[in-house]
Amino acid sequence: MKIFIDGKYCSERDAKVSVFDHGLLYGDGVFEGIRAYNGRVFKLKEHIDRLYYSAKAILLEIPMTHAEMMKATVATIRANKLRDCYVRLIVTRGIGTLGLNPRSCKKPSVIIIAGKIQVYPAELYARGMDIVTVPTVRNLHSAVNPAIKSLNYLNNILAKIEANNAGVEEAVMLNAEGFVAECTADNLFIIKHGALFTPPLSAGALYGITRGTVMEIAEQAGIKVSEQNLTRYDLFNADECFLTGTGAEIMPVIKIDGRVIGSGKPGPLTVKLVEEYHALTKVSGEPIF
Ligand code: PXG
C-alpha cells in the first residue's frame, strides 16, 4: 500500500505520524471519506469542497490548493492500482508542543490513504437494520459545529457504543431539543405517503454528500423531498426509513427503539433508490486511469 504523507508516498510500515502531532494530541484536524467505483472517484469535488469548508471553520490552512488536493487523491488511488476503494483524507494541525496552542504547529500535515471499507455485512442490506435512539446528543452548533468533519468523533463514538451496548449496530442521535439529527456516520431519511423527509442541517446533521445525491435522485424521479425537523414519533410512524453515507451507502432501517417500521422489510421506494444510487456510482465521477 502506498500512503501519501505531505507530498511523498510511504509504505504502510513507514506511514507514521509524530506523537506531537496535534491531530493525535487534541483531535485537532479534519478528514474526509471518499469512494471510488468502477475506476472513477465518486463526488470528488464535493468531498474536497467539504474538506476545505471544515478546515476553514477551524482556522486550519491546508498547505495545498483545492486542485492539488483533487490531483493527489486521484494519484494516490492510481498509485495503489485500485478501481474500487475507500479513500481517507486527513489534514492535521501538524507537529507542535505539549500544549494545545495551535500556533506551536508550524505546518499542517496531509495524509491520503486508499484502502477498502466494509462498514456493514452484506446480508444486513437485504434484511434492513435495527437501530435505537441513544442518550448522547449531537454537539451544539455553538460548541463544535456538527457540520465540521473534525478528527474528534467522540460524540459519535459514544453514541455508537451506546447502540452497541443496546445490541444494535447504529444509533439515532437527537439534538439538544430532542429533534432527530442523524446517525453516527450516516444521515437519516424517512418516507411517508411517498415523500422523502430528512432533518435540516440546522438540526445537527452533517452536510452529507450521499444525502445530497439521494435527494437529487429522488427529485429527478418526481419524489417530493423535504428537509424538516423530525421527532422520534415521526420515525416510528414512517412507511420506510433508511440511512445514507459514503461508507454505508444506503442502508434500509426496519426497526427503531423496538417499533417495526412499515412492513418490517426494506421498503419499495428505498429499494428503488438503492438501485438508482448503485447505477449512478458506476458511471459518474473523476476517472482514475
Ligand atoms: N454524518 C456523519 C456524522 C458522518 O461522519 C455522514 C453523516 C454521511 O456523509 P457522506 O458525505 O459520507 O454521505 C458521515 C460520513 C467511517 C466513515 O470511517 C464515516 C463517514 C463516511 C465514510 C466512512 O466510518 N462519515
PDB file of N, CA and C in Angstrom, residues 220-286:
ATOM      1  N   GLN A 220     -35.364  13.871  -9.249  1.00  0.00           N
ATOM      2  CA  GLN A 220     -35.426  13.529 -10.678  1.00  0.00           C
ATOM      3  C   GLN A 220     -36.481  12.470 -10.954  1.00  0.00           C
ATOM      4  N   ALA A 221     -36.755  11.639  -9.962  1.00  0.00           N
ATOM      5  CA  ALA A 221     -37.776  10.588 -10.132  1.00  0.00           C
ATOM      6  C   ALA A 221     -39.168  11.104  -9.769  1.00  0.00           C
ATOM      7  N   GLY A 222     -39.262  12.402  -9.486  1.00  0.00           N
ATOM      8  CA  GLY A 222     -40.558  13.011  -9.183  1.00  0.00           C
ATOM      9  C   GLY A 222     -41.019  12.781  -7.748  1.00  0.00           C
ATOM     10  N   ILE A 223     -40.098  12.372  -6.878  1.00  0.00           N
ATOM     11  CA  ILE A 223     -40.443  12.154  -5.464  1.00  0.00           C
ATOM     12  C   ILE A 223     -40.199  13.460  -4.717  1.00  0.00           C
ATOM     13  N   LYS A 224     -41.173  13.890  -3.939  1.00  0.00           N
ATOM     14  CA  LYS A 224     -41.036  15.139  -3.194  1.00  0.00           C
ATOM     15  C   LYS A 224     -40.054  14.945  -2.031  1.00  0.00           C
ATOM     16  N   VAL A 225     -39.152  15.922  -1.858  1.00  0.00           N
ATOM     17  CA  VAL A 225     -38.164  15.837  -0.774  1.00  0.00           C
ATOM     18  C   VAL A 225     -38.307  17.063   0.127  1.00  0.00           C
ATOM     19  N   SER A 226     -38.421  16.854   1.430  1.00  0.00           N
ATOM     20  CA  SER A 226     -38.475  17.989   2.366  1.00  0.00           C
ATOM     21  C   SER A 226     -37.446  17.831   3.454  1.00  0.00           C
ATOM     22  N   GLU A 227     -36.782  18.959   3.764  1.00  0.00           N
ATOM     23  CA  GLU A 227     -35.883  18.989   4.917  1.00  0.00           C
ATOM     24  C   GLU A 227     -36.691  19.596   6.051  1.00  0.00           C
ATOM     25  N   GLN A 228     -36.986  18.805   7.049  1.00  0.00           N
ATOM     26  CA  GLN A 228     -37.735  19.353   8.183  1.00  0.00           C
ATOM     27  C   GLN A 228     -37.405  18.625   9.474  1.00  0.00           C
ATOM     28  N   ASN A 229     -37.661  19.306  10.578  1.00  0.00           N
ATOM     29  CA  ASN A 229     -37.401  18.692  11.875  1.00  0.00           C
ATOM     30  C   ASN A 229     -38.257  17.449  12.050  1.00  0.00           C
ATOM     31  N   LEU A 230     -37.642  16.383  12.531  1.00  0.00           N
ATOM     32  CA  LEU A 230     -38.361  15.126  12.758  1.00  0.00           C
ATOM     33  C   LEU A 230     -38.221  14.739  14.225  1.00  0.00           C
ATOM     34  N   THR A 231     -39.294  14.175  14.775  1.00  0.00           N
ATOM     35  CA  THR A 231     -39.237  13.657  16.148  1.00  0.00           C
ATOM     36  C   THR A 231     -39.189  12.129  16.082  1.00  0.00           C
ATOM     37  N   ARG A 232     -38.983  11.495  17.246  1.00  0.00           N
ATOM     38  CA  ARG A 232     -38.996  10.024  17.282  1.00  0.00           C
ATOM     39  C   ARG A 232     -40.354   9.516  16.803  1.00  0.00           C
ATOM     40  N   TYR A 233     -41.419  10.222  17.158  1.00  0.00           N
ATOM     41  CA  TYR A 233     -42.779   9.848  16.726  1.00  0.00           C
ATOM     42  C   TYR A 233     -42.836   9.742  15.194  1.00  0.00           C
ATOM     43  N   ASP A 234     -42.217  10.727  14.517  1.00  0.00           N
ATOM     44  CA  ASP A 234     -42.209  10.706  13.041  1.00  0.00           C
ATOM     45  C   ASP A 234     -41.477   9.463  12.525  1.00  0.00           C
ATOM     46  N   LEU A 235     -40.382   9.103  13.195  1.00  0.00           N
ATOM     47  CA  LEU A 235     -39.635   7.913  12.768  1.00  0.00           C
ATOM     48  C   LEU A 235     -40.495   6.663  12.946  1.00  0.00           C
ATOM     49  N   PHE A 236     -41.110   6.536  14.136  1.00  0.00           N
ATOM     50  CA  PHE A 236     -41.891   5.320  14.430  1.00  0.00           C
ATOM     51  C   PHE A 236     -43.027   5.131  13.433  1.00  0.00           C
ATOM     52  N   ASN A 237     -43.605   6.240  12.980  1.00  0.00           N
ATOM     53  CA  ASN A 237     -44.773   6.151  12.092  1.00  0.00           C
ATOM     54  C   ASN A 237     -44.431   6.319  10.614  1.00  0.00           C
ATOM     55  N   ALA A 238     -43.152   6.193  10.287  1.00  0.00           N
ATOM     56  CA  ALA A 238     -42.746   6.292   8.877  1.00  0.00           C
ATOM     57  C   ALA A 238     -43.151   5.025   8.123  1.00  0.00           C
ATOM     58  N   ASP A 239     -43.340   5.172   6.816  1.00  0.00           N
ATOM     59  CA  ASP A 239     -43.603   3.985   5.977  1.00  0.00           C
ATOM     60  C   ASP A 239     -42.299   3.250   5.709  1.00  0.00           C
ATOM     61  N   GLU A 240     -41.218   4.046   5.538  1.00  0.00           N
ATOM     62  CA  GLU A 240     -39.898   3.465   5.286  1.00  0.00           C
ATOM     63  C   GLU A 240     -38.862   4.366   5.950  1.00  0.00           C
ATOM     64  N   CYS A 241     -37.693   3.803   6.176  1.00  0.00           N
ATOM     65  CA  CYS A 241     -36.608   4.600   6.748  1.00  0.00           C
ATOM     66  C   CYS A 241     -35.293   4.046   6.205  1.00  0.00           C
ATOM     67  N   PHE A 242     -34.335   4.926   5.950  1.00  0.00           N
ATOM     68  CA  PHE A 242     -33.006   4.458   5.529  1.00  0.00           C
ATOM     69  C   PHE A 242     -31.941   5.457   5.928  1.00  0.00           C
ATOM     70  N   LEU A 243     -30.700   4.971   5.935  1.00  0.00           N
ATOM     71  CA  LEU A 243     -29.550   5.806   6.282  1.00  0.00           C
ATOM     72  C   LEU A 243     -28.687   5.987   5.052  1.00  0.00           C
ATOM     73  N   THR A 244     -27.968   7.123   4.976  1.00  0.00           N
ATOM     74  CA  THR A 244     -27.076   7.335   3.825  1.00  0.00           C
ATOM     75  C   THR A 244     -25.696   7.770   4.300  1.00  0.00           C
ATOM     76  N   GLY A 245     -24.674   7.266   3.639  1.00  0.00           N
ATOM     77  CA  GLY A 245     -23.301   7.678   3.946  1.00  0.00           C
ATOM     78  C   GLY A 245     -22.357   7.085   2.914  1.00  0.00           C
ATOM     79  N   THR A 246     -21.203   7.697   2.780  1.00  0.00           N
ATOM     80  CA  THR A 246     -20.223   7.217   1.819  1.00  0.00           C
ATOM     81  C   THR A 246     -19.831   5.768   2.114  1.00  0.00           C
ATOM     82  N   GLY A 247     -19.627   5.473   3.397  1.00  0.00           N
ATOM     83  CA  GLY A 247     -19.235   4.113   3.772  1.00  0.00           C
ATOM     84  C   GLY A 247     -20.395   3.142   3.665  1.00  0.00           C
ATOM     85  N   ALA A 248     -21.511   3.495   4.267  1.00  0.00           N
ATOM     86  CA  ALA A 248     -22.668   2.583   4.332  1.00  0.00           C
ATOM     87  C   ALA A 248     -23.492   2.588   3.047  1.00  0.00           C
ATOM     88  N   GLU A 249     -23.343   3.600   2.222  1.00  0.00           N
ATOM     89  CA  GLU A 249     -24.173   3.846   1.027  1.00  0.00           C
ATOM     90  C   GLU A 249     -25.628   4.055   1.484  1.00  0.00           C
ATOM     91  N   ILE A 250     -26.571   3.186   1.050  1.00  0.00           N
ATOM     92  CA  ILE A 250     -27.949   3.354   1.530  1.00  0.00           C
ATOM     93  C   ILE A 250     -28.323   2.100   2.320  1.00  0.00           C
ATOM     94  N   MET A 251     -28.621   2.280   3.596  1.00  0.00           N
ATOM     95  CA  MET A 251     -28.949   1.148   4.468  1.00  0.00           C
ATOM     96  C   MET A 251     -30.414   1.234   4.911  1.00  0.00           C
ATOM     97  N   PRO A 252     -31.237   0.254   4.526  1.00  0.00           N
ATOM     98  CA  PRO A 252     -32.633   0.276   4.989  1.00  0.00           C
ATOM     99  C   PRO A 252     -32.716   0.050   6.502  1.00  0.00           C
ATOM    100  N   VAL A 253     -33.665   0.713   7.137  1.00  0.00           N
ATOM    101  CA  VAL A 253     -33.889   0.545   8.579  1.00  0.00           C
ATOM    102  C   VAL A 253     -35.268  -0.076   8.761  1.00  0.00           C
ATOM    103  N   ILE A 254     -35.350  -1.122   9.570  1.00  0.00           N
ATOM    104  CA  ILE A 254     -36.638  -1.828   9.734  1.00  0.00           C
ATOM    105  C   ILE A 254     -37.184  -1.780  11.166  1.00  0.00           C
ATOM    106  N   LYS A 255     -36.383  -1.322  12.092  1.00  0.00           N
ATOM    107  CA  LYS A 255     -36.861  -1.225  13.474  1.00  0.00           C
ATOM    108  C   LYS A 255     -36.159  -0.066  14.179  1.00  0.00           C
ATOM    109  N   ILE A 256     -36.925   0.736  14.926  1.00  0.00           N
ATOM    110  CA  ILE A 256     -36.327   1.835  15.700  1.00  0.00           C
ATOM    111  C   ILE A 256     -36.911   1.795  17.117  1.00  0.00           C
ATOM    112  N   ASP A 257     -36.039   1.708  18.097  1.00  0.00           N
ATOM    113  CA  ASP A 257     -36.470   1.630  19.507  1.00  0.00           C
ATOM    114  C   ASP A 257     -37.563   0.576  19.706  1.00  0.00           C
ATOM    115  N   GLY A 258     -37.420  -0.549  19.047  1.00  0.00           N
ATOM    116  CA  GLY A 258     -38.379  -1.652  19.212  1.00  0.00           C
ATOM    117  C   GLY A 258     -39.640  -1.522  18.382  1.00  0.00           C
ATOM    118  N   ARG A 259     -39.842  -0.394  17.701  1.00  0.00           N
ATOM    119  CA  ARG A 259     -41.030  -0.223  16.840  1.00  0.00           C
ATOM    120  C   ARG A 259     -40.676  -0.670  15.424  1.00  0.00           C
ATOM    121  N   VAL A 260     -41.503  -1.547  14.865  1.00  0.00           N
ATOM    122  CA  VAL A 260     -41.272  -2.011  13.494  1.00  0.00           C
ATOM    123  C   VAL A 260     -41.635  -0.887  12.528  1.00  0.00           C
ATOM    124  N   ILE A 261     -40.765  -0.636  11.563  1.00  0.00           N
ATOM    125  CA  ILE A 261     -41.012   0.425  10.583  1.00  0.00           C
ATOM    126  C   ILE A 261     -41.674  -0.184   9.340  1.00  0.00           C
ATOM    127  N   GLY A 262     -42.825   0.378   8.966  1.00  0.00           N
ATOM    128  CA  GLY A 262     -43.561  -0.085   7.776  1.00  0.00           C
ATOM    129  C   GLY A 262     -43.853  -1.569   7.865  1.00  0.00           C
ATOM    130  N   SER A 263     -43.429  -2.294   6.812  1.00  0.00           N
ATOM    131  CA  SER A 263     -43.722  -3.733   6.738  1.00  0.00           C
ATOM    132  C   SER A 263     -42.689  -4.570   7.486  1.00  0.00           C
ATOM    133  N   GLY A 264     -41.661  -3.906   8.015  1.00  0.00           N
ATOM    134  CA  GLY A 264     -40.591  -4.660   8.691  1.00  0.00           C
ATOM    135  C   GLY A 264     -39.556  -5.201   7.717  1.00  0.00           C
ATOM    136  N   LYS A 265     -39.693  -4.794   6.444  1.00  0.00           N
ATOM    137  CA  LYS A 265     -38.704  -5.177   5.420  1.00  0.00           C
ATOM    138  C   LYS A 265     -38.270  -3.897   4.695  1.00  0.00           C
ATOM    139  N   PRO A 266     -37.107  -3.917   4.024  1.00  0.00           N
ATOM    140  CA  PRO A 266     -36.732  -2.726   3.239  1.00  0.00           C
ATOM    141  C   PRO A 266     -37.887  -2.353   2.304  1.00  0.00           C
ATOM    142  N   GLY A 267     -38.311  -1.084   2.359  1.00  0.00           N
ATOM    143  CA  GLY A 267     -39.492  -0.655   1.602  1.00  0.00           C
ATOM    144  C   GLY A 267     -39.210  -0.510   0.107  1.00  0.00           C
ATOM    145  N   PRO A 268     -40.287  -0.480  -0.700  1.00  0.00           N
ATOM    146  CA  PRO A 268     -40.127  -0.426  -2.162  1.00  0.00           C
ATOM    147  C   PRO A 268     -39.415   0.831  -2.673  1.00  0.00           C
ATOM    148  N   LEU A 269     -39.714   1.984  -2.060  1.00  0.00           N
ATOM    149  CA  LEU A 269     -39.054   3.214  -2.527  1.00  0.00           C
ATOM    150  C   LEU A 269     -37.565   3.199  -2.159  1.00  0.00           C
ATOM    151  N   THR A 270     -37.273   2.653  -0.974  1.00  0.00           N
ATOM    152  CA  THR A 270     -35.874   2.543  -0.549  1.00  0.00           C
ATOM    153  C   THR A 270     -35.113   1.658  -1.538  1.00  0.00           C
ATOM    154  N   VAL A 271     -35.710   0.529  -1.888  1.00  0.00           N
ATOM    155  CA  VAL A 271     -35.057  -0.416  -2.806  1.00  0.00           C
ATOM    156  C   VAL A 271     -34.802   0.261  -4.162  1.00  0.00           C
ATOM    157  N   LYS A 272     -35.756   1.056  -4.610  1.00  0.00           N
ATOM    158  CA  LYS A 272     -35.606   1.769  -5.890  1.00  0.00           C
ATOM    159  C   LYS A 272     -34.454   2.793  -5.800  1.00  0.00           C
ATOM    160  N   LEU A 273     -34.388   3.500  -4.689  1.00  0.00           N
ATOM    161  CA  LEU A 273     -33.314   4.493  -4.515  1.00  0.00           C
ATOM    162  C   LEU A 273     -31.946   3.812  -4.443  1.00  0.00           C
ATOM    163  N   VAL A 274     -31.890   2.652  -3.796  1.00  0.00           N
ATOM    164  CA  VAL A 274     -30.628   1.888  -3.716  1.00  0.00           C
ATOM    165  C   VAL A 274     -30.172   1.520  -5.125  1.00  0.00           C
ATOM    166  N   GLU A 275     -31.095   1.007  -5.937  1.00  0.00           N
ATOM    167  CA  GLU A 275     -30.746   0.607  -7.310  1.00  0.00           C
ATOM    168  C   GLU A 275     -30.213   1.798  -8.102  1.00  0.00           C
ATOM    169  N   GLU A 276     -30.916   2.921  -7.998  1.00  0.00           N
ATOM    170  CA  GLU A 276     -30.501   4.101  -8.773  1.00  0.00           C
ATOM    171  C   GLU A 276     -29.171   4.663  -8.270  1.00  0.00           C
ATOM    172  N   TYR A 277     -28.955   4.574  -6.972  1.00  0.00           N
ATOM    173  CA  TYR A 277     -27.688   5.059  -6.403  1.00  0.00           C
ATOM    174  C   TYR A 277     -26.538   4.208  -6.931  1.00  0.00           C
ATOM    175  N   HIS A 278     -26.703   2.881  -6.889  1.00  0.00           N
ATOM    176  CA  HIS A 278     -25.640   1.989  -7.374  1.00  0.00           C
ATOM    177  C   HIS A 278     -25.362   2.212  -8.869  1.00  0.00           C
ATOM    178  N   ALA A 279     -26.430   2.428  -9.629  1.00  0.00           N
ATOM    179  CA  ALA A 279     -26.263   2.664 -11.070  1.00  0.00           C
ATOM    180  C   ALA A 279     -25.447   3.939 -11.294  1.00  0.00           C
ATOM    181  N   LEU A 280     -25.737   4.971 -10.518  1.00  0.00           N
ATOM    182  CA  LEU A 280     -25.050   6.252 -10.664  1.00  0.00           C
ATOM    183  C   LEU A 280     -23.563   6.141 -10.289  1.00  0.00           C
ATOM    184  N   THR A 281     -23.268   5.389  -9.216  1.00  0.00           N
ATOM    185  CA  THR A 281     -21.873   5.284  -8.757  1.00  0.00           C
ATOM    186  C   THR A 281     -20.997   4.616  -9.833  1.00  0.00           C
ATOM    187  N   LYS A 282     -21.612   3.781 -10.654  1.00  0.00           N
ATOM    188  CA  LYS A 282     -20.820   3.049 -11.666  1.00  0.00           C
ATOM    189  C   LYS A 282     -20.425   3.911 -12.854  1.00  0.00           C
ATOM    190  N   VAL A 283     -21.157   4.979 -13.082  1.00  0.00           N
ATOM    191  CA  VAL A 283     -20.910   5.742 -14.310  1.00  0.00           C
ATOM    192  C   VAL A 283     -20.451   7.182 -14.096  1.00  0.00           C
ATOM    193  N   SER A 284     -20.481   7.671 -12.849  1.00  0.00           N
ATOM    194  CA  SER A 284     -20.133   9.086 -12.724  1.00  0.00           C
ATOM    195  C   SER A 284     -18.892   9.279 -11.861  1.00  0.00           C
ATOM    196  N   GLY A 285     -18.205  10.384 -12.086  1.00  0.00           N
ATOM    197  CA  GLY A 285     -17.035  10.713 -11.278  1.00  0.00           C
ATOM    198  C   GLY A 285     -15.777  10.879 -12.099  1.00  0.00           C
ATOM    199  N   GLU A 286     -14.745  11.299 -11.385  1.00  0.00           N
ATOM    200  CA  GLU A 286     -13.441  11.611 -11.957  1.00  0.00           C
ATOM    201  C   GLU A 286     -12.690  10.315 -12.341  1.00  0.00           C
TER     202      GLU A 286
END
